[in-house]
Amino acid sequence: MQTPVDHDDAQLEQWLRERYSCRAFRPEPVPRHVIERILELAQRTASWCNCQPWQLAIASGAGTERVRAALASRYAQDPQGRRDFGDPSAYEGVYLERRRESGYQLYEAVGIARGDREAYGRQAARNFTLFDAPHLAVVSSPAALGNYGAIDCGGYVSTFMLAARANGVACIAQAAVAQYPDVLRRELGLADDQLVVCGISFGYEDRDHPANQYRTRRAPQSETVNWIDE
């Protein structure tokens, strides 16, 4: 006989519902002891054979400004870049629909008319100024671990963002900055055999900024779960 689950998950649900991709930050830095607490919690992430492959380079202060300037400069010269883990081959069907819905929500929130490609480009460029965040964490994984290392890092990123939310800190996970792993290696001193998974820009959110006023929809279980009982 199974025993009923009696754990209170209300706090977890609150953090999950409060967490969102922040796209406008206030300038004040997060105190080091708060960042260290977030890292302590995130380190509890499960990983394949307990490898814990994630490595973080965290930029603050002048370090953030140097990385921000380098990324923005490279994006202006080369809007595509080349990620260590490559790009999706295609967004199709419901995945394309969800991606478009999220993009249109953002554009509507910040007053960009549908089809205004010049404004789309300006908004995209905000990725590379890190949405004015005071901190950037770059997550990388040993090349020898391949996709398994990247999968573990994905779990770490999720835990990091929940731990940040629990400590009053806002985040946005950014695949965009991983377009330029050479820039990140140069500016952050990453080893050549460390593959860049993504960045996490973080700090305290600008609650009044229009980019932070909408929330994306979550698919119902009927779209994501198949029950096989026999």
Short mmCIF file of C-alpha atoms in Angstrom, two decimals:
data_model
loop_
_atom_site.label_atom_id
_atom_site.label_comp_id
_atom_site.label_asym_id
_atom_site.label_seq_id
_atom_site.Cartn_x
_atom_site.Cartn_y
_atom_site.Cartn_z
CA MET A 1 0.00 0.00 0.00
CA GLN A 2 1.30 3.41 -0.89
CA THR A 3 1.48 5.98 1.84
CA PRO A 4 -0.03 9.36 1.01
CA VAL A 5 2.32 12.22 0.25
CA ASP A 6 2.11 14.69 3.09
CA HIS A 7 4.76 17.18 2.00
CA ASP A 8 3.61 20.76 1.57
CA ASP A 9 4.53 21.79 -1.97
CA ALA A 10 2.91 25.23 -1.79
CA GLN A 11 6.24 27.04 -1.46
CA LEU A 12 7.70 25.24 -4.46
CA GLU A 13 4.62 26.07 -6.50
CA GLN A 14 4.92 29.72 -5.49
CA TRP A 15 8.54 29.92 -6.72
CA LEU A 16 7.66 28.11 -9.93
CA ARG A 17 4.80 30.52 -10.63
CA GLU A 18 6.80 33.61 -9.65
CA ARG A 19 9.83 32.74 -11.76
CA TYR A 20 9.86 34.28 -15.23
CA SER A 21 12.41 35.42 -17.80
CA CYS A 22 13.35 38.90 -16.66
CA ARG A 23 14.23 41.29 -19.48
CA ALA A 24 14.89 44.49 -17.55
CA PHE A 25 17.09 44.77 -14.46
CA ARG A 26 17.93 47.44 -11.94
CA PRO A 27 21.64 48.37 -11.78
CA GLU A 28 22.38 47.52 -8.15
CA PRO A 29 24.45 44.33 -7.72
CA VAL A 30 23.36 41.27 -5.80
CA PRO A 31 25.45 40.89 -2.62
CA ARG A 32 28.09 38.17 -2.86
CA HIS A 33 26.66 36.20 0.06
CA VAL A 34 23.28 36.00 -1.72
CA ILE A 35 24.93 34.71 -4.91
CA GLU A 36 26.86 32.15 -2.88
CA ARG A 37 23.63 30.95 -1.27
CA ILE A 38 22.03 30.52 -4.70
CA LEU A 39 25.06 28.51 -5.81
CA GLU A 40 24.93 26.38 -2.67
CA LEU A 41 21.31 25.45 -3.36
CA ALA A 42 21.84 24.90 -7.08
CA GLN A 43 24.68 22.48 -6.36
CA ARG A 44 22.05 20.03 -5.06
CA THR A 45 20.92 19.45 -8.67
CA ALA A 46 20.76 15.79 -9.71
CA SER A 47 23.24 14.71 -12.39
CA TRP A 48 24.18 11.61 -14.36
CA CYS A 49 26.30 9.36 -12.08
CA ASN A 50 26.65 12.43 -9.82
CA CYS A 51 29.20 13.89 -12.24
CA GLN A 52 28.07 17.46 -11.49
CA PRO A 53 29.61 18.63 -14.77
CA TRP A 54 28.57 22.28 -14.64
CA GLN A 55 31.21 24.94 -14.35
CA LEU A 56 30.25 28.56 -13.81
CA ALA A 57 32.05 31.79 -14.62
CA ILE A 58 30.25 34.66 -12.91
CA ALA A 59 30.86 38.22 -14.05
CA SER A 60 30.14 41.22 -11.84
CA GLY A 61 31.05 44.90 -11.90
CA ALA A 62 33.73 45.71 -14.47
CA GLY A 63 33.72 42.06 -15.56
CA THR A 64 30.09 42.29 -16.59
CA GLU A 65 30.65 45.55 -18.43
CA ARG A 66 33.58 44.08 -20.36
CA VAL A 67 31.59 40.98 -21.39
CA ARG A 68 28.53 43.09 -22.26
CA ALA A 69 30.56 45.34 -24.55
CA ALA A 70 32.31 42.40 -26.22
CA LEU A 71 29.07 40.51 -26.90
CA ALA A 72 27.28 43.58 -28.23
CA SER A 73 30.20 44.38 -30.53
CA ARG A 74 30.36 40.84 -31.92
CA TYR A 75 26.59 40.69 -32.45
CA ALA A 76 26.73 43.90 -34.47
CA GLN A 77 29.37 42.31 -36.73
CA ASP A 78 28.03 38.75 -36.83
CA PRO A 79 24.35 38.31 -35.88
CA GLN A 80 24.44 34.51 -36.26
CA GLY A 81 27.50 33.27 -34.39
CA ARG A 82 28.22 29.58 -33.83
CA ARG A 83 27.17 27.74 -30.67
CA ASP A 84 29.26 24.89 -29.25
CA PHE A 85 26.18 22.65 -29.17
CA GLY A 86 24.74 23.83 -32.48
CA ASP A 87 21.25 25.15 -33.19
CA PRO A 88 17.90 23.35 -33.44
CA SER A 89 17.41 22.04 -36.99
CA ALA A 90 13.85 23.37 -37.01
CA TYR A 91 10.94 24.58 -34.89
CA GLU A 92 7.86 22.81 -36.20
CA GLY A 93 4.23 22.29 -35.24
CA VAL A 94 3.31 23.12 -31.67
CA TYR A 95 6.91 24.06 -30.83
CA LEU A 96 6.88 26.77 -33.48
CA GLU A 97 3.47 27.93 -32.25
CA ARG A 98 4.69 28.25 -28.66
CA ARG A 99 7.84 30.07 -29.77
CA ARG A 100 5.83 32.56 -31.81
CA GLU A 101 3.31 33.09 -29.04
CA SER A 102 6.10 33.92 -26.59
CA GLY A 103 7.71 36.33 -29.03
CA TYR A 104 4.47 38.12 -29.84
CA GLN A 105 3.73 38.51 -26.12
CA LEU A 106 7.07 40.23 -25.64
CA TYR A 107 6.64 42.50 -28.66
CA GLU A 108 3.15 43.50 -27.58
CA ALA A 109 4.36 44.24 -24.05
CA VAL A 110 7.11 46.60 -25.25
CA GLY A 111 4.99 48.22 -27.96
CA ILE A 112 6.50 46.63 -31.07
CA ALA A 113 4.04 46.28 -33.93
CA ARG A 114 3.75 42.87 -35.52
CA GLY A 115 5.95 42.73 -38.62
CA ASP A 116 8.25 45.59 -37.57
CA ARG A 117 11.50 43.79 -38.28
CA GLU A 118 13.71 46.74 -37.44
CA ALA A 119 12.19 46.90 -33.95
CA TYR A 120 12.49 43.10 -33.66
CA GLY A 121 16.20 43.51 -34.31
CA ARG A 122 16.61 46.19 -31.66
CA GLN A 123 14.86 43.97 -29.12
CA ALA A 124 17.02 40.98 -30.10
CA ALA A 125 20.13 43.09 -29.57
CA ARG A 126 19.08 43.57 -25.94
CA ASN A 127 20.11 39.95 -25.36
CA PHE A 128 23.73 40.94 -25.89
CA THR A 129 23.65 43.85 -23.49
CA LEU A 130 22.27 41.30 -20.99
CA PHE A 131 19.11 43.36 -20.49
CA ASP A 132 21.25 45.66 -18.29
CA ALA A 133 21.73 42.89 -15.69
CA PRO A 134 24.57 43.51 -13.21
CA HIS A 135 25.68 39.87 -13.33
CA LEU A 136 26.18 37.12 -15.90
CA ALA A 137 26.76 33.46 -15.07
CA VAL A 138 28.09 31.43 -17.99
CA VAL A 139 27.43 27.71 -17.65
CA SER A 140 29.81 25.31 -19.39
CA SER A 141 30.45 21.57 -19.45
CA PRO A 142 33.47 19.39 -20.31
CA ALA A 143 33.56 18.55 -24.02
CA ALA A 144 34.22 14.89 -23.24
CA LEU A 145 30.78 14.54 -21.63
CA GLY A 146 28.97 15.69 -24.77
CA ASN A 147 25.20 15.90 -24.65
CA TYR A 148 24.96 14.19 -21.27
CA GLY A 149 26.91 17.01 -19.69
CA ALA A 150 24.65 19.56 -21.37
CA ILE A 151 21.53 17.75 -20.12
CA ASP A 152 22.85 17.86 -16.56
CA CYS A 153 23.62 21.56 -16.99
CA GLY A 154 20.04 22.15 -18.08
CA GLY A 155 18.86 20.73 -14.77
CA TYR A 156 21.36 22.95 -12.97
CA VAL A 157 20.11 26.07 -14.76
CA SER A 158 16.53 25.32 -13.68
CA THR A 159 17.56 24.81 -10.06
CA PHE A 160 19.72 27.95 -10.13
CA MET A 161 16.80 30.06 -11.32
CA LEU A 162 14.43 28.66 -8.68
CA ALA A 163 17.04 29.23 -5.97
CA ALA A 164 17.48 32.78 -7.24
CA ARG A 165 13.72 33.39 -7.12
CA ALA A 166 13.62 32.04 -3.57
CA ASN A 167 16.26 34.63 -2.66
CA GLY A 168 14.46 37.54 -4.36
CA VAL A 169 16.72 37.55 -7.43
CA ALA A 170 15.46 37.59 -11.03
CA CYS A 171 17.07 35.73 -13.94
CA ILE A 172 16.89 35.00 -17.61
CA ALA A 173 18.56 31.94 -19.12
CA GLN A 174 20.12 32.99 -22.43
CA ALA A 175 20.99 30.63 -25.24
CA ALA A 176 21.68 33.81 -27.22
CA VAL A 177 25.01 34.57 -25.54
CA ALA A 178 26.18 31.02 -26.30
CA GLN A 179 26.27 32.08 -29.98
CA TYR A 180 29.71 33.52 -29.25
CA PRO A 181 31.63 30.94 -27.17
CA ASP A 182 34.94 32.35 -28.40
CA VAL A 183 34.07 35.75 -26.93
CA LEU A 184 33.10 34.19 -23.62
CA ARG A 185 36.27 32.06 -23.53
CA ARG A 186 38.41 35.11 -24.13
CA GLU A 187 36.64 37.45 -21.73
CA LEU A 188 36.03 34.93 -18.92
CA GLY A 189 39.10 32.73 -19.22
CA LEU A 190 37.19 29.52 -20.06
CA ALA A 191 39.25 26.49 -21.00
CA ASP A 192 39.14 25.36 -24.62
CA ASP A 193 37.69 21.98 -23.62
CA GLN A 194 34.73 23.58 -21.83
CA LEU A 195 31.64 23.83 -24.04
CA VAL A 196 29.36 26.79 -23.39
CA VAL A 197 25.79 25.72 -22.63
CA CYS A 198 24.15 29.07 -21.93
CA GLY A 199 24.34 32.23 -19.92
CA ILE A 200 22.15 33.34 -17.02
CA SER A 201 21.80 37.09 -16.63
CA PHE A 202 20.63 37.95 -13.14
CA GLY A 203 20.00 40.75 -10.68
CA TYR A 204 17.04 42.61 -9.22
CA GLU A 205 14.17 43.13 -11.64
CA ASP A 206 12.80 46.44 -12.80
CA ARG A 207 9.20 45.69 -11.83
CA ASP A 208 7.85 48.68 -13.77
CA HIS A 209 9.43 47.87 -17.12
CA PRO A 210 6.87 46.71 -19.71
CA ALA A 211 9.04 43.73 -20.73
CA ASN A 212 8.46 42.29 -17.27
CA GLN A 213 4.67 42.62 -17.28
CA TYR A 214 3.59 39.49 -19.16
CA ARG A 215 3.82 35.77 -18.43
CA THR A 216 4.04 32.90 -20.89
CA ARG A 217 1.48 30.11 -21.03
CA ARG A 218 2.26 26.57 -19.89
CA ALA A 219 0.98 23.62 -21.90
CA PRO A 220 -1.57 21.39 -20.17
CA GLN A 221 -0.64 17.81 -19.30
CA SER A 222 -2.81 16.61 -22.19
CA GLU A 223 -0.24 18.09 -24.58
CA THR A 224 2.86 16.71 -22.88
CA VAL A 225 2.04 13.44 -21.07
CA ASN A 226 1.04 9.98 -22.31
CA TRP A 227 -0.23 7.57 -19.65
CA ILE A 228 0.48 3.89 -20.38
CA ASP A 229 -1.35 1.73 -17.84
CA GLU A 230 -1.47 -1.62 -19.63
#
